[in-house]
Tab-separated table of C-alpha atoms in Angstrom:
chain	number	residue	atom	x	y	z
B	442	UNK	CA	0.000	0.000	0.000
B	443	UNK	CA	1.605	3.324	-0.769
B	444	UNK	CA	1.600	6.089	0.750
B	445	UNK	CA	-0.665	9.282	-0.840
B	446	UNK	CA	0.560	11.679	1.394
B	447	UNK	CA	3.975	13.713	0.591
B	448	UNK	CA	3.974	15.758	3.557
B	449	UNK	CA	6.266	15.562	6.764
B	450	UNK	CA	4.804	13.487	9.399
B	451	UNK	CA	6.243	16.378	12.320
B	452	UNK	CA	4.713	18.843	10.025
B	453	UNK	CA	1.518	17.395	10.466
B	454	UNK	CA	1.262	16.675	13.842
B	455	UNK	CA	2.410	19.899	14.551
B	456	UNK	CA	0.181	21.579	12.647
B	457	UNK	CA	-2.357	19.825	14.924
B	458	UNK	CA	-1.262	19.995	18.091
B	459	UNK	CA	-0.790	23.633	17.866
B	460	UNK	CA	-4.112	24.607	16.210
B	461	UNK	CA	-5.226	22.418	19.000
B	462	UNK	CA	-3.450	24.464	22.065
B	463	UNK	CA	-4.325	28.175	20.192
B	464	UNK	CA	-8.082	27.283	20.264
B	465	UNK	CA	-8.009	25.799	24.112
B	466	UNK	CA	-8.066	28.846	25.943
B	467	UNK	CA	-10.149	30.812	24.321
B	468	UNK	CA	-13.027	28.173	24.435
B	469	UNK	CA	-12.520	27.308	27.891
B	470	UNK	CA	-16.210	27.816	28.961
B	471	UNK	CA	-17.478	26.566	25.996
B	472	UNK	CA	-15.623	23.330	26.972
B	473	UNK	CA	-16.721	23.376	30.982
B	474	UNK	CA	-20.345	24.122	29.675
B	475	UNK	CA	-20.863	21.302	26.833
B	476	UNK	CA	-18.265	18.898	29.218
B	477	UNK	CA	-20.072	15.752	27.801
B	478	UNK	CA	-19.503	15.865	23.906
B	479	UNK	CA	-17.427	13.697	22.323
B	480	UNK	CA	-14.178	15.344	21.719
B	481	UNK	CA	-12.367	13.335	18.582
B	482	UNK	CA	-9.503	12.074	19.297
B	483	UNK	CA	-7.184	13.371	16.344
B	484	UNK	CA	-7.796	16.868	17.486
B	485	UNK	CA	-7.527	16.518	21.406
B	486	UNK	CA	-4.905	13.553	21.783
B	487	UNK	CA	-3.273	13.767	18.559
B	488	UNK	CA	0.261	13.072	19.741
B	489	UNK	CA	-1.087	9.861	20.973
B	490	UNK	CA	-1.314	8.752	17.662
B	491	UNK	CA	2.427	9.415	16.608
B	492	UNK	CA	2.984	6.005	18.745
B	493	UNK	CA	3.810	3.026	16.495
B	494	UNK	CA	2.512	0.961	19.126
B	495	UNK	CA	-0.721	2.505	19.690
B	496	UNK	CA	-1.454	2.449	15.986
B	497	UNK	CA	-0.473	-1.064	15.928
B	498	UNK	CA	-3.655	-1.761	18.465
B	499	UNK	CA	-5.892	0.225	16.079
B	500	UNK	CA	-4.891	-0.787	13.350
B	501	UNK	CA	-5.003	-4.387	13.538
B	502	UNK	CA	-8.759	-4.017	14.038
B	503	UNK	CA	-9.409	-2.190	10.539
B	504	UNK	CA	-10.596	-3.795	7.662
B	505	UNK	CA	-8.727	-3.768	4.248
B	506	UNK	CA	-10.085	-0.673	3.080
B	507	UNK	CA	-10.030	0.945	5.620
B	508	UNK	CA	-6.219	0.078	6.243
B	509	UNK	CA	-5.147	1.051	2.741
B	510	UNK	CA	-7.097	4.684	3.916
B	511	UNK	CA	-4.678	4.861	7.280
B	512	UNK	CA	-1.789	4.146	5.059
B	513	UNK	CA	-2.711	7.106	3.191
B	514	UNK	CA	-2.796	9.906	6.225
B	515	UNK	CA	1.182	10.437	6.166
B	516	UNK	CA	4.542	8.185	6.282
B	517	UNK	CA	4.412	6.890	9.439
B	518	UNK	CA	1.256	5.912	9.557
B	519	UNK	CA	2.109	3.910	5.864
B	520	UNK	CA	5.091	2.272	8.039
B	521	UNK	CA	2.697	0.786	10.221
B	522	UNK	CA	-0.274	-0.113	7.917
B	523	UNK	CA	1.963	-1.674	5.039
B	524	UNK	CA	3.627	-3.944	8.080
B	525	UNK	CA	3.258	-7.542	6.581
B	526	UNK	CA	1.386	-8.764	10.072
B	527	UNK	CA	-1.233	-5.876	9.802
B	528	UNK	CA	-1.891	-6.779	5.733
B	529	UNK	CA	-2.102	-10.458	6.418
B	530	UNK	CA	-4.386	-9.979	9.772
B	531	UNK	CA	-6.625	-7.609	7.859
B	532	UNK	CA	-7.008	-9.921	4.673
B	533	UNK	CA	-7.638	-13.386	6.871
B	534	UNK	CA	-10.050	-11.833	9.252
B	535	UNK	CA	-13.464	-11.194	7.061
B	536	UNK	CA	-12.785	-15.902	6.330
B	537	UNK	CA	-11.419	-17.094	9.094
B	538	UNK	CA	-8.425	-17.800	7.609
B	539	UNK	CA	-5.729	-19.575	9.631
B	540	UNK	CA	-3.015	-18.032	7.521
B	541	UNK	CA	-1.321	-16.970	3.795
B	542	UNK	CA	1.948	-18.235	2.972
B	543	UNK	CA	3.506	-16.574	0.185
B	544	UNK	CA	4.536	-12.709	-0.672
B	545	UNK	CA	2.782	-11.184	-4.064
B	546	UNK	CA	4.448	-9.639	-6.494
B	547	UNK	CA	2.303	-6.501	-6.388
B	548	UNK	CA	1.777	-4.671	-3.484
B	549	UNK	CA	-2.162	-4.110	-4.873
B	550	UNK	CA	-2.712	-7.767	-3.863
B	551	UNK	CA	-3.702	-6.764	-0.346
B	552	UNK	CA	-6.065	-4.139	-1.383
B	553	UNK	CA	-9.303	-6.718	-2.296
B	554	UNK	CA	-10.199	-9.531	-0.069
B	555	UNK	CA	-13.110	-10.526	-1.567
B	556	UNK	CA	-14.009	-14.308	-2.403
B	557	UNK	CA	-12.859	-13.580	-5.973
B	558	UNK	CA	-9.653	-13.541	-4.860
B	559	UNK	CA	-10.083	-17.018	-4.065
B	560	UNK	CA	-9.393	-20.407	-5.689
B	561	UNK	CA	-9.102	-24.350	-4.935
B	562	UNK	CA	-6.410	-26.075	-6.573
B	563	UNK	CA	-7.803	-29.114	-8.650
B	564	UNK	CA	-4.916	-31.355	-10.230
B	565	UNK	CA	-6.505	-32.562	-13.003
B	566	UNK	CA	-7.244	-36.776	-13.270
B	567	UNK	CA	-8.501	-39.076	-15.852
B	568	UNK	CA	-11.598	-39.006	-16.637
B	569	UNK	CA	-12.120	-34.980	-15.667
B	570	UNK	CA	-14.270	-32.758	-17.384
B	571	UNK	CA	-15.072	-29.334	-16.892
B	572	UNK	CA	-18.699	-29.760	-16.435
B	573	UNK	CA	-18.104	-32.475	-13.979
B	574	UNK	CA	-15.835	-30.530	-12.039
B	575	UNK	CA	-18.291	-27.412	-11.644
B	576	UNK	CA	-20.730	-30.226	-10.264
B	577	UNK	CA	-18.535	-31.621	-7.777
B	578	UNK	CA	-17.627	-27.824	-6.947
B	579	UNK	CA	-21.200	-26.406	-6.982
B	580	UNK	CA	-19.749	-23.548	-9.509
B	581	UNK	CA	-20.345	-22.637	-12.921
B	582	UNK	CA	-18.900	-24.270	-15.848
B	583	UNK	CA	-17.786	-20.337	-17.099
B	584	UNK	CA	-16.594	-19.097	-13.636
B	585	UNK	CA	-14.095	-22.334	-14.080
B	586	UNK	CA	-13.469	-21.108	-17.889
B	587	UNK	CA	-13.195	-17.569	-16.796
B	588	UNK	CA	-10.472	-17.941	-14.202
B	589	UNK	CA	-8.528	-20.438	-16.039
B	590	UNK	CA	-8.674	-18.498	-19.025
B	591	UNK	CA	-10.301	-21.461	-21.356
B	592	UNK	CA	-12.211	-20.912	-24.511
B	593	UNK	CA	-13.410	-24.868	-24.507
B	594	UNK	CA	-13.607	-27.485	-22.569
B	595	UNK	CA	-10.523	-28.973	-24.016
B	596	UNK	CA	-8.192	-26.870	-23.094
B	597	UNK	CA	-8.345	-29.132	-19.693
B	598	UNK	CA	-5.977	-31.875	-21.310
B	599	UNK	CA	-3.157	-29.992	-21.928
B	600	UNK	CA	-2.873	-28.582	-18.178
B	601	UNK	CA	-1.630	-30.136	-14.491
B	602	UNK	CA	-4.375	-28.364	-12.779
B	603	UNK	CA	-7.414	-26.116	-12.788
B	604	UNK	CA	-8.046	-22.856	-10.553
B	605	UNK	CA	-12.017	-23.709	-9.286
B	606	UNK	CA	-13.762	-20.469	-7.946
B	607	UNK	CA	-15.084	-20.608	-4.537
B	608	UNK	CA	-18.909	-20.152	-4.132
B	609	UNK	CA	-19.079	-21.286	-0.172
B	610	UNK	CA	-16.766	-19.049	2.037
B	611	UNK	CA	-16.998	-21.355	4.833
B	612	UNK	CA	-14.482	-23.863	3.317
B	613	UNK	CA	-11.788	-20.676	4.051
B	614	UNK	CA	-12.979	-21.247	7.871
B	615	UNK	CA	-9.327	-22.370	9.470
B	616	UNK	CA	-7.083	-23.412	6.363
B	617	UNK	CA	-4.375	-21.923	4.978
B	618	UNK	CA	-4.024	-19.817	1.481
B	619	UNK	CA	-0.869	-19.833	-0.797
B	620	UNK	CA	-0.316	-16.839	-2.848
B	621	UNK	CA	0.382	-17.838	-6.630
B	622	UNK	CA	0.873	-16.525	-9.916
B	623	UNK	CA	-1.061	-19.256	-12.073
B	624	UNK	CA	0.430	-19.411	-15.425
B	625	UNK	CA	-2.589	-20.193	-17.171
B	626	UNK	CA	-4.874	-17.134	-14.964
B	627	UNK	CA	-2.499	-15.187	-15.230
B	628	UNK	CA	-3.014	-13.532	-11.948
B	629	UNK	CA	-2.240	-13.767	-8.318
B	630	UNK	CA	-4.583	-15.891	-6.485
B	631	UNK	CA	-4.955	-17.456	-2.852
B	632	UNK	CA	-4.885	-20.841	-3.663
B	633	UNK	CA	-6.588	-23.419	-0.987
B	634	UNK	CA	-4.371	-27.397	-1.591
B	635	UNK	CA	-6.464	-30.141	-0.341
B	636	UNK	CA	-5.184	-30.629	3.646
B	637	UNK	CA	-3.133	-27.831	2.725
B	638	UNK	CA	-0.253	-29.173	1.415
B	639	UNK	CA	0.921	-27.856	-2.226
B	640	UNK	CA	1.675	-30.439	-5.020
B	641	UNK	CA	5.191	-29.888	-5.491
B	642	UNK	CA	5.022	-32.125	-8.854
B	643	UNK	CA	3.386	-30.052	-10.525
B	644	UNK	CA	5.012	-27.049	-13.267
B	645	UNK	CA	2.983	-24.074	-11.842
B	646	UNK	CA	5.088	-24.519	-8.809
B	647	UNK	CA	7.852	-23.183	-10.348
B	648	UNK	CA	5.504	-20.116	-10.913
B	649	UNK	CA	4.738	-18.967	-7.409
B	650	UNK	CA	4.953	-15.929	-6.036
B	651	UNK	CA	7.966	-14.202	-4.298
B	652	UNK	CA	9.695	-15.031	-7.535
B	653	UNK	CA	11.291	-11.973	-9.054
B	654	UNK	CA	12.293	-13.268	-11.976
B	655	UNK	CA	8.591	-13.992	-12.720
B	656	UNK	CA	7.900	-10.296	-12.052
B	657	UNK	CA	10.196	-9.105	-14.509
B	658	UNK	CA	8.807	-11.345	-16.954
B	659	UNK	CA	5.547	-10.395	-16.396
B	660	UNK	CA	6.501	-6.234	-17.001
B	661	UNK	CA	8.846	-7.304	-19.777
B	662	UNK	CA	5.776	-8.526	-22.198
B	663	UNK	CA	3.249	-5.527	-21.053
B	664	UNK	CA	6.385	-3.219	-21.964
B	665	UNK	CA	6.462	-4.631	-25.178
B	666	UNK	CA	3.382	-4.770	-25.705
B	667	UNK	CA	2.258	-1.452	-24.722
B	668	UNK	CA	5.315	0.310	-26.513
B	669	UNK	CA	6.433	1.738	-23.176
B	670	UNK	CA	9.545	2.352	-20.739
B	671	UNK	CA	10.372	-0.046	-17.981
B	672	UNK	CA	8.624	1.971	-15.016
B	673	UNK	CA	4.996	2.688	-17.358
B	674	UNK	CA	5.118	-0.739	-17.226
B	675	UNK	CA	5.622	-1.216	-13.978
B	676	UNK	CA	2.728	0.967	-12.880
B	677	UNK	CA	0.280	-0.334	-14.737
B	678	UNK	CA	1.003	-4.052	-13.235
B	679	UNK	CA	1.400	-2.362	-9.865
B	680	UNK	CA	-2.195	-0.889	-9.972
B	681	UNK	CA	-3.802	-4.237	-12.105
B	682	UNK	CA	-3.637	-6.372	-8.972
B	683	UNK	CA	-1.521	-8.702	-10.749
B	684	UNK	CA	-3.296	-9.415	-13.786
B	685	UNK	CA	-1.352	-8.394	-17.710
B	686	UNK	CA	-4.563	-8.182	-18.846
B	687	UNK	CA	-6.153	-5.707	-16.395
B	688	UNK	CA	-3.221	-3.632	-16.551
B	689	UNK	CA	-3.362	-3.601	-20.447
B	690	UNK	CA	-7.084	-2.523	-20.647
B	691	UNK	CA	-6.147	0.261	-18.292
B	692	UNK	CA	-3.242	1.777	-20.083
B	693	UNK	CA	-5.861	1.352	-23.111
B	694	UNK	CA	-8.220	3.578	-21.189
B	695	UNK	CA	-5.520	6.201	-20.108
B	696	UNK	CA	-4.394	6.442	-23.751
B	697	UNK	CA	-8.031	6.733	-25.303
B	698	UNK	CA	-8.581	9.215	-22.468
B	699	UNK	CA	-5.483	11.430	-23.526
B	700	UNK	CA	-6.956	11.190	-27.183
B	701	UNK	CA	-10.268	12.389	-26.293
């Protein structure tokens, strides 16, 4: 999560703190006489909440959204919201998640938690057909095609494995996530192995996350392909949530934008 704010953290809490002390005396009675409204805390304990450890105690009770908005107030605040124990808390807490092995390649990962983000690793047997495997899943056969990126059904033979969206959010309830970059998605998913063990046999291994070399891969092509330097490439796969193609229809938008 970075941060939006380029001012000075001192800056700003001074700023505060002395607006803060001008306005006490002068509303004094005003204070005595109205003693039982609720004062907000930013503007009458401010300094409070230049401790690391205090906003460690909030913010491990925010949400995702509302953590990526703390990490936006100044840098400190960003130090302690983009801490790798207050992303993973916030992003297990909505499933019950027990925990999430594995470090994305894009920091935009963190930002959506919803059951999209989601998947159940199915290693493809004999005998497997899409259709049959949105029965035994209780999915659709084009949420399956979707996320695996298949135009038929026979694109199943040629692969180890197939992503299968999740459509009950209990089966998150105490298991443990591994965050991948599926070769054949083409995105970063939290992928749920059966007893939670990955199958190490499998190619796509090779392919998850925390791989560097996969990331430069991955901004190579969309450089190439969008006719752009190294770090326009590198944006547009930072704010895509992992996904070439995302980040290609939105430097399509920009530039159709721009035209208009």
């Amino acid at each position: 999560m970075g941060c939006c704010c380029d001012e000075d953290d001192g800056d700003i809490f001074r700023q505060l703190i002395n607006s803060n002390f001008s306005s006490s005396s002068s509303s004094t009675a005003t204070a005595t006489a109205t003693a039982t409204t609720v004062i907000s805390p930013m503007n009458s304990h401010f300094s409070a909440l230049s401790s690391t450890d205090i906003l460690r105690l909030i913010f491990q009770n925010l949400p995702i959204p509302d953590l990526a908005r703390a990490s936006c107030v100044c840098r400190l605040w960003n130090s302690v919201a983009s801490q790798r124990e207050m992303l993973t808390r916030a992003f297990v807490a909505p499933w019950k998640l027990n925990h999430v092995i594995g470090d994305p390649l894009s920091g935009s990962f963190w930002r959506d938690n919803s059951l999209a983000k989601f998947a159940i690793s199915h290693r493809i047997s004999r005998g497997d057909t899409v259709a049959s495997l949105a029965v035994k899943y209780a999915v659709q056969v084009m949420d399956i095609k979707r996320l695996n990126n298949m135009i038929s059904d026979h694109g199943i033979y040629s692969r180890e494995r197939l992503l299968i969206p999740i459509s009950n959010p209990d089966i998150l309830i105490s298991r443990t996530c591994f965050i991948e970059l599926d070769v054949y998605a083409k995105r970063e998913v939290a992928v749920l192995y059966p007893n939670d063990v990955p199958d190490t046999r499998t190619t796509y291994v090779s392919n998850r996350i925390s791989s560097e070399e996969s990331n430069k891969k991955v901004v190579d092509s969309l450089k190439r392909s969008m006719h752009v330097d190294n770090e326009t490439a590198q944006y547009y796969w930072s704010v895509s949530n992992g996904d070439p193609r995302a980040a290609f229809a939105e430097f399509s938008a920009d530039l159709n934008w721009g035209r208009d």
